[in-house]
PDB file of C-alpha atoms in Angstrom:
ATOM      1  CA  UNK A   1     194.000 -33.022 138.042  1.00 95.00           C
ATOM      2  CA  UNK A   2     189.901 -34.216 138.035  1.00 95.00           C
ATOM      3  CA  UNK A   3     189.220 -30.356 137.452  1.00 94.00           C
ATOM      4  CA  UNK A   4     191.657 -30.533 134.433  1.00 94.00           C
ATOM      5  CA  UNK A   5     190.325 -33.718 133.100  1.00 96.00           C
ATOM      6  CA  UNK A   6     187.182 -32.072 133.295  1.00 96.00           C
ATOM      7  CA  UNK A   7     187.851 -28.927 132.027  1.00 95.00           C
ATOM      8  CA  UNK A   8     189.732 -30.824 129.197  1.00 95.00           C
ATOM      9  CA  UNK A   9     185.972 -33.129 128.560  1.00 96.00           C
ATOM     10  CA  UNK A  10     184.325 -30.001 128.735  1.00 96.00           C
ATOM     11  CA  UNK A  11     186.546 -28.462 126.030  1.00 95.00           C
ATOM     12  CA  UNK A  12     186.054 -31.313 123.893  1.00 96.00           C
ATOM     13  CA  UNK A  13     182.366 -31.391 124.488  1.00 96.00           C
ATOM     14  CA  UNK A  14     181.704 -27.790 123.371  1.00 96.00           C
ATOM     15  CA  UNK A  15     183.957 -28.281 120.347  1.00 95.00           C
ATOM     16  CA  UNK A  16     181.832 -31.349 119.143  1.00 95.00           C
ATOM     17  CA  UNK A  17     178.861 -29.123 119.746  1.00 95.00           C
ATOM     18  CA  UNK A  18     180.687 -26.768 117.598  1.00 95.00           C
ATOM     19  CA  UNK A  19     181.778 -28.703 115.275  1.00 95.00           C
ATOM     20  CA  UNK A  20     177.849 -30.550 114.425  1.00 96.00           C
ATOM     21  CA  UNK A  21     176.537 -26.870 114.255  1.00 96.00           C
ATOM     22  CA  UNK A  22     179.315 -26.352 111.163  1.00 96.00           C
ATOM     23  CA  UNK A  23     178.462 -29.526 109.873  1.00 96.00           C
ATOM     24  CA  UNK A  24     174.466 -28.848 109.844  1.00 95.00           C
ATOM     25  CA  UNK A  25     174.992 -25.767 108.477  1.00 94.00           C
ATOM     26  CA  UNK A  26     177.443 -26.020 105.765  1.00 94.00           C
ATOM     27  CA  UNK A  27     180.178 -24.220 107.391  1.00 95.00           C
ATOM     28  CA  UNK A  28     183.643 -24.958 108.139  1.00 93.00           C
ATOM     29  CA  UNK A  29     184.610 -24.758 111.970  1.00 94.00           C
ATOM     30  CA  UNK A  30     186.805 -21.795 110.891  1.00 95.00           C
ATOM     31  CA  UNK A  31     183.508 -19.902 109.903  1.00 96.00           C
ATOM     32  CA  UNK A  32     182.230 -20.702 113.484  1.00 96.00           C
ATOM     33  CA  UNK A  33     184.949 -19.144 115.067  1.00 95.00           C
ATOM     34  CA  UNK A  34     184.795 -16.213 113.129  1.00 97.00           C
ATOM     35  CA  UNK A  35     181.169 -15.719 113.831  1.00 97.00           C
ATOM     36  CA  UNK A  36     181.910 -16.202 117.459  1.00 96.00           C
ATOM     37  CA  UNK A  37     184.556 -13.811 117.253  1.00 96.00           C
ATOM     38  CA  UNK A  38     182.775 -10.918 115.330  1.00 97.00           C
ATOM     39  CA  UNK A  39     179.922 -11.096 118.335  1.00 95.00           C
ATOM     40  CA  UNK A  40     182.228 -10.966 121.109  1.00 95.00           C
ATOM     41  CA  UNK A  41     183.967  -8.170 118.994  1.00 95.00           C
ATOM     42  CA  UNK A  42     180.448  -6.378 118.502  1.00 94.00           C
ATOM     43  CA  UNK A  43     179.273  -7.149 122.339  1.00 93.00           C
ATOM     44  CA  UNK A  44     182.601  -5.055 123.264  1.00 95.00           C
ATOM     45  CA  UNK A  45     181.352  -2.646 121.208  1.00 94.00           C
ATOM     46  CA  UNK A  46     184.207  -2.623 119.166  1.00 93.00           C
ATOM     47  CA  UNK A  47     184.468  -2.710 114.699  1.00 92.00           C
ATOM     48  CA  UNK A  48     186.693  -5.443 113.147  1.00 95.00           C
ATOM     49  CA  UNK A  49     188.239  -4.954 110.118  1.00 93.00           C
ATOM     50  CA  UNK A  50     188.661  -8.668 107.896  1.00 94.00           C
ATOM     51  CA  UNK A  51     192.535  -7.815 108.428  1.00 93.00           C
ATOM     52  CA  UNK A  52     191.697  -8.159 112.456  1.00 95.00           C
ATOM     53  CA  UNK A  53     189.773 -11.317 111.900  1.00 96.00           C
ATOM     54  CA  UNK A  54     192.169 -13.128 110.183  1.00 95.00           C
ATOM     55  CA  UNK A  55     194.824 -12.142 113.166  1.00 95.00           C
ATOM     56  CA  UNK A  56     192.681 -13.464 115.832  1.00 94.00           C
ATOM     57  CA  UNK A  57     191.932 -16.554 113.666  1.00 95.00           C
ATOM     58  CA  UNK A  58     195.728 -17.143 112.440  1.00 95.00           C
ATOM     59  CA  UNK A  59     195.010 -16.702 108.861  1.00 96.00           C
ATOM     60  CA  UNK A  60     196.620 -14.678 105.884  1.00 95.00           C
ATOM     61  CA  UNK A  61     195.503 -11.938 104.114  1.00 93.00           C
ATOM     62  CA  UNK A  62     194.221 -14.458 101.221  1.00 95.00           C
ATOM     63  CA  UNK A  63     192.378 -16.918 103.820  1.00 95.00           C
ATOM     64  CA  UNK A  64     190.838 -13.765 105.670  1.00 95.00           C
ATOM     65  CA  UNK A  65     189.292 -12.410 102.502  1.00 94.00           C
ATOM     66  CA  UNK A  66     188.038 -16.111 101.564  1.00 95.00           C
ATOM     67  CA  UNK A  67     186.570 -16.897 104.854  1.00 96.00           C
ATOM     68  CA  UNK A  68     184.670 -13.285 104.751  1.00 97.00           C
ATOM     69  CA  UNK A  69     183.713 -13.909 101.298  1.00 96.00           C
ATOM     70  CA  UNK A  70     182.055 -17.341 102.394  1.00 96.00           C
ATOM     71  CA  UNK A  71     180.651 -15.894 104.970  1.00 97.00           C
ATOM     72  CA  UNK A  72     179.085 -13.104 102.901  1.00 97.00           C
ATOM     73  CA  UNK A  73     177.916 -15.491  99.914  1.00 96.00           C
ATOM     74  CA  UNK A  74     176.050 -17.647 102.962  1.00 95.00           C
ATOM     75  CA  UNK A  75     174.466 -14.115 104.621  1.00 96.00           C
ATOM     76  CA  UNK A  76     176.076 -14.942 107.840  1.00 97.00           C
ATOM     77  CA  UNK A  77     177.597 -11.038 107.513  1.00 97.00           C
ATOM     78  CA  UNK A  78     178.017  -8.084 105.524  1.00 97.00           C
ATOM     79  CA  UNK A  79     180.836  -5.697 104.821  1.00 96.00           C
ATOM     80  CA  UNK A  80     180.572  -2.053 106.146  1.00 95.00           C
ATOM     81  CA  UNK A  81     182.400   0.927 104.892  1.00 91.00           C
ATOM     82  CA  UNK A  82     183.532   3.152 107.394  1.00 82.00           C
ATOM     83  CA  UNK A  83     181.290   6.632 107.319  1.00 82.00           C
ATOM     84  CA  UNK A  84     184.393   8.658 107.841  1.00 84.00           C
ATOM     85  CA  UNK A  85     186.929   6.505 106.492  1.00 81.00           C
ATOM     86  CA  UNK A  86     185.713   5.263 102.962  1.00 79.00           C
ATOM     87  CA  UNK A  87     189.052   2.604 102.397  1.00 82.00           C
ATOM     88  CA  UNK A  88     188.238   1.109 106.247  1.00 88.00           C
ATOM     89  CA  UNK A  89     185.589  -1.672 105.653  1.00 93.00           C
ATOM     90  CA  UNK A  90     184.263  -3.946 108.892  1.00 94.00           C
ATOM     91  CA  UNK A  91     182.573  -6.740 108.896  1.00 97.00           C
ATOM     92  CA  UNK A  92     179.110  -7.551 111.051  1.00 96.00           C
ATOM     93  CA  UNK A  93     177.216 -10.635 111.746  1.00 97.00           C
ATOM     94  CA  UNK A  94     173.667 -10.460 110.149  1.00 96.00           C
ATOM     95  CA  UNK A  95     170.968 -11.116 112.425  1.00 95.00           C
ATOM     96  CA  UNK A  96     169.947 -14.442 110.747  1.00 94.00           C
ATOM     97  CA  UNK A  97     173.306 -15.942 111.550  1.00 95.00           C
ATOM     98  CA  UNK A  98     172.792 -14.835 115.183  1.00 95.00           C
ATOM     99  CA  UNK A  99     169.039 -16.684 115.144  1.00 96.00           C
ATOM    100  CA  UNK A 100     170.797 -19.846 113.242  1.00 95.00           C
ATOM    101  CA  UNK A 101     173.488 -19.937 116.606  1.00 94.00           C
ATOM    102  CA  UNK A 102     170.087 -19.157 119.125  1.00 95.00           C
ATOM    103  CA  UNK A 103     168.582 -22.179 117.818  1.00 95.00           C
ATOM    104  CA  UNK A 104     171.637 -24.526 118.233  1.00 95.00           C
ATOM    105  CA  UNK A 105     173.658 -22.858 121.054  1.00 96.00           C
ATOM    106  CA  UNK A 106     170.609 -21.756 123.002  1.00 96.00           C
ATOM    107  CA  UNK A 107     169.662 -24.549 124.896  1.00 97.00           C
ATOM    108  CA  UNK A 108     173.061 -25.424 125.659  1.00 96.00           C
ATOM    109  CA  UNK A 109     173.494 -21.438 127.007  1.00 96.00           C
ATOM    110  CA  UNK A 110     170.258 -21.732 128.644  1.00 97.00           C
ATOM    111  CA  UNK A 111     171.829 -25.083 130.748  1.00 97.00           C
ATOM    112  CA  UNK A 112     174.732 -23.204 131.784  1.00 97.00           C
ATOM    113  CA  UNK A 113     172.640 -20.432 132.865  1.00 97.00           C
ATOM    114  CA  UNK A 114     170.625 -22.716 135.289  1.00 97.00           C
ATOM    115  CA  UNK A 115     173.693 -24.210 136.738  1.00 97.00           C
ATOM    116  CA  UNK A 116     174.788 -20.716 137.189  1.00 97.00           C
ATOM    117  CA  UNK A 117     171.778 -19.721 139.045  1.00 97.00           C
ATOM    118  CA  UNK A 118     172.746 -21.874 142.016  1.00 97.00           C
ATOM    119  CA  UNK A 119     175.969 -20.057 143.202  1.00 97.00           C
ATOM    120  CA  UNK A 120     175.997 -17.302 145.095  1.00 98.00           C
ATOM    121  CA  UNK A 121     178.381 -14.339 144.286  1.00 97.00           C
ATOM    122  CA  UNK A 122     181.680 -15.615 146.079  1.00 98.00           C
ATOM    123  CA  UNK A 123     181.796 -19.093 144.038  1.00 98.00           C
ATOM    124  CA  UNK A 124     180.607 -16.679 140.669  1.00 97.00           C
ATOM    125  CA  UNK A 125     183.999 -14.758 141.202  1.00 98.00           C
ATOM    126  CA  UNK A 126     186.059 -18.046 142.044  1.00 97.00           C
ATOM    127  CA  UNK A 127     184.634 -19.497 138.705  1.00 97.00           C
ATOM    128  CA  UNK A 128     185.256 -15.988 136.474  1.00 97.00           C
ATOM    129  CA  UNK A 129     188.505 -15.605 138.305  1.00 97.00           C
ATOM    130  CA  UNK A 130     189.349 -19.770 136.821  1.00 97.00           C
ATOM    131  CA  UNK A 131     187.918 -19.576 133.809  1.00 96.00           C
ATOM    132  CA  UNK A 132     189.499 -16.326 132.858  1.00 96.00           C
ATOM    133  CA  UNK A 133     193.083 -17.530 134.194  1.00 96.00           C
ATOM    134  CA  UNK A 134     192.315 -20.455 131.948  1.00 95.00           C
ATOM    135  CA  UNK A 135     191.878 -18.199 128.651  1.00 92.00           C
ATOM    136  CA  UNK A 136     194.804 -16.340 129.430  1.00 95.00           C
ATOM    137  CA  UNK A 137     196.760 -19.594 129.866  1.00 94.00           C
ATOM    138  CA  UNK A 138     195.875 -20.909 126.308  1.00 90.00           C
ATOM    139  CA  UNK A 139     196.055 -17.389 124.174  1.00 85.00           C
TER     140      UNK A 139
END
């Protein structure tokens, strides 16, 4: 149970870190979750529509549109028409938003990377398996 309690404390701490970022930048916590989802999709080579983003975040169509409109007005994302099917529009994160996130989350990421450098391959595999299992359980 100690590890479960530590994991909960980490989740709460990361949530607070994310909430402070949102507050300092005039964003809603859902805006931050949306940007993270879009960056994760881009890293995986996937393009994301507003509808897909809304499904990931548990939003209806109107909520998805309002979210993307808000992020676009703030200069965090852009709508991009598909070259092959002009009816399809995907959402991409602007470099400005990535830089803003890097400024806030960069020190935390560097700290995490520093901690991970202290583990050997077997230990990293165990950490990866545990976190993957917990992510899947939460999903």
